[in-house]
Amino acid sequence: MLKLGFGCMRLPITDPDNPTSINDETMKEMADLFTGQGFTYYDTAYMYHEFESERAVGRNVVKRFPRDSFTLASKMPLSLIKNADQVPKIFQEQKEKTGVDYFDYYLLHNMTLSKYLLAEKLKIFDYLKERKAAGEIRYLGFSTHDNAAVVDRILTEHPELEFVQLQINYLDWESNYIQSRLCYETCVKHGKPVVVMEPVKGGTLANLPKEAEDLMRAMHPDWSPASWAIRFAASLENVMVVLSGMSNLEQMQDNVSYMKDFQPLNEEELNVLWQVRDLLKSWYAIPCTSCRYCVETNTCPMNLAIPNYFSLYNVKKQAEAVKGNRWSQENLYYENYIYAGYGRASDCISCRACESVCPQNLKIADLMKSVSASFDGE
Ligand code: SF4
Ligand code: SF4
């Protein structure tokens, strides 16, 4: 299998404020190029694009290509499951939305330790094994943002799981709280192939400060920063596929161009990446990946646009570092959210409900104080 996967969590949209406004025409063009060049792996999930990604995959992929020309992955949304009755209903709904008779890859989505215990209690593993026996699932796995000890426990207690989806990128590789390398090595130990998510860290590694990009361009002038990040993940031997959440045709063209005949990074190229990583660590104030789990699970009683504020904060901090100014364009964008009805960062009541679903283990309530200090009252 070619190692690039079409991640369907950041599809092209026609209205930047409406994640459900998926641009079918652009998605079709992207799928034509992807499938036409022999790439096969499409990755969606129940919650992506506020529950519309699976339908978009049904319209723009499943209905348009022969079933044996692509493989489809989707996921059981553990964060939405409260009782066992929901599980078969959601699974059937996913089949209807996508229009497939079977999923090639099916995952328990975002399995933290607490969600793992819930899945055990509600016998979700048993249900999914039945679906596999019935031919509705080809390969069963799980995705997780939890630590290596949790990955090890799950794979030890459920050796029937066949693959694992992990967050791997060069910025998080040695991170203490994400533990990309340790999680990857745990999968290698258990002999389980890895699907990589967030190789570009939610787009963060696509738009680098000039100083960092210059290091890359000095070695390979025609390699985009995003391509360096995807090449890093794909260079790992035990990686089956690297998902890229592409949002336009240009990103697809770029990825397809070098992943068609992929060459792993060499020692010299890896050294450039480590230099870039060290530079970046001093640039990004909040390592939010914009996965939107905190928003899509409706946890915030004050209706804060959490990832949007973090993203604005990061850009503002970068601008301050470069230009030394404290007011920036980002203040306007922030106020736009307030006008649209979202709460201010200062409205955060530190209930920490959002933190329980954050895969990056961010101390969101504490970080909101920094956001508030930067944006409120200016
Ligand atoms: S801690 Fe703050 S941002 Fe998080 S859910 Fe509570 S009020 Fe919302
Ligand atoms: S704060 Fe956490 S859960 Fe929310 S978008 Fe960022 S990384 Fe995802």
Short mmCIF file of N, CA, C and O and ligand atoms in Angstrom, two decimals, residues 299-304 306 347-355 364-365 368, ligand 1:
data_model
loop_
_atom_site.label_atom_id
_atom_site.label_comp_id
_atom_site.label_asym_id
_atom_site.label_seq_id
_atom_site.Cartn_x
_atom_site.Cartn_y
_atom_site.Cartn_z
N THR A 299 -18.50 20.31 25.60
CA THR A 299 -18.19 20.27 27.03
C THR A 299 -18.21 21.64 27.69
O THR A 299 -18.38 21.73 28.90
N CYS A 300 -18.02 22.69 26.93
CA CYS A 300 -17.81 24.00 27.56
C CYS A 300 -19.13 24.70 27.91
O CYS A 300 -19.88 25.08 27.01
N PRO A 301 -19.41 24.90 29.20
CA PRO A 301 -20.66 25.55 29.58
C PRO A 301 -20.68 27.03 29.21
O PRO A 301 -21.74 27.64 29.15
N MET A 302 -19.51 27.62 28.93
CA MET A 302 -19.44 29.05 28.62
C MET A 302 -19.31 29.30 27.11
O MET A 302 -19.09 30.43 26.69
N ASN A 303 -19.41 28.22 26.33
CA ASN A 303 -19.37 28.34 24.87
C ASN A 303 -18.13 29.09 24.37
O ASN A 303 -18.22 30.02 23.56
N LEU A 304 -16.96 28.66 24.84
CA LEU A 304 -15.72 29.26 24.37
C LEU A 304 -15.25 28.54 23.11
O LEU A 304 -15.30 27.32 23.04
N ILE A 306 -12.57 27.29 21.93
CA ILE A 306 -11.25 27.00 22.51
C ILE A 306 -10.13 26.92 21.46
O ILE A 306 -9.14 27.66 21.55
N ASP A 347 -14.37 34.51 30.45
CA ASP A 347 -15.58 33.87 30.98
C ASP A 347 -15.32 32.46 31.49
O ASP A 347 -16.18 31.85 32.11
N CYS A 348 -14.15 31.93 31.18
CA CYS A 348 -13.83 30.55 31.59
C CYS A 348 -13.95 30.42 33.11
O CYS A 348 -13.38 31.23 33.85
N ILE A 349 -14.71 29.42 33.56
CA ILE A 349 -14.95 29.25 35.00
C ILE A 349 -14.06 28.15 35.58
O ILE A 349 -14.27 27.69 36.69
N SER A 350 -13.06 27.72 34.79
CA SER A 350 -12.10 26.70 35.25
C SER A 350 -12.77 25.41 35.72
O SER A 350 -12.31 24.78 36.67
N CYS A 351 -13.86 25.04 35.04
CA CYS A 351 -14.52 23.78 35.42
C CYS A 351 -13.70 22.57 34.95
O CYS A 351 -13.84 21.48 35.44
N ARG A 352 -12.86 22.78 33.98
CA ARG A 352 -11.91 21.79 33.41
C ARG A 352 -12.62 20.63 32.70
O ARG A 352 -12.02 19.59 32.46
N ALA A 353 -13.90 20.78 32.37
CA ALA A 353 -14.61 19.73 31.63
C ALA A 353 -13.94 19.46 30.29
O ALA A 353 -13.84 18.33 29.84
N CYS A 354 -13.47 20.53 29.64
CA CYS A 354 -12.84 20.38 28.32
C CYS A 354 -11.54 19.58 28.40
O CYS A 354 -11.15 18.90 27.46
N GLU A 355 -10.86 19.68 29.54
CA GLU A 355 -9.54 19.04 29.66
C GLU A 355 -9.66 17.52 29.62
O GLU A 355 -8.73 16.83 29.22
N ILE A 364 -6.26 23.56 29.74
CA ILE A 364 -6.99 24.58 28.98
C ILE A 364 -7.41 25.76 29.86
O ILE A 364 -7.28 26.92 29.47
N ALA A 365 -7.90 25.44 31.06
CA ALA A 365 -8.37 26.53 31.93
C ALA A 365 -7.22 27.48 32.27
O ALA A 365 -7.40 28.71 32.26
N MET A 368 -6.36 29.54 29.23
CA MET A 368 -7.35 30.59 28.94
C MET A 368 -7.00 31.89 29.65
O MET A 368 -7.33 32.98 29.19
S1 SF4 B 1 -12.45 25.01 31.79
FE1 SF4 B 1 -13.10 26.89 30.77
S2 SF4 B 1 -12.84 26.48 28.58
FE2 SF4 B 1 -12.87 24.50 29.65
S3 SF4 B 1 -15.01 23.80 29.61
FE3 SF4 B 1 -14.71 24.89 31.55
S4 SF4 B 1 -15.33 27.00 31.09
FE4 SF4 B 1 -14.99 26.00 29.09
#
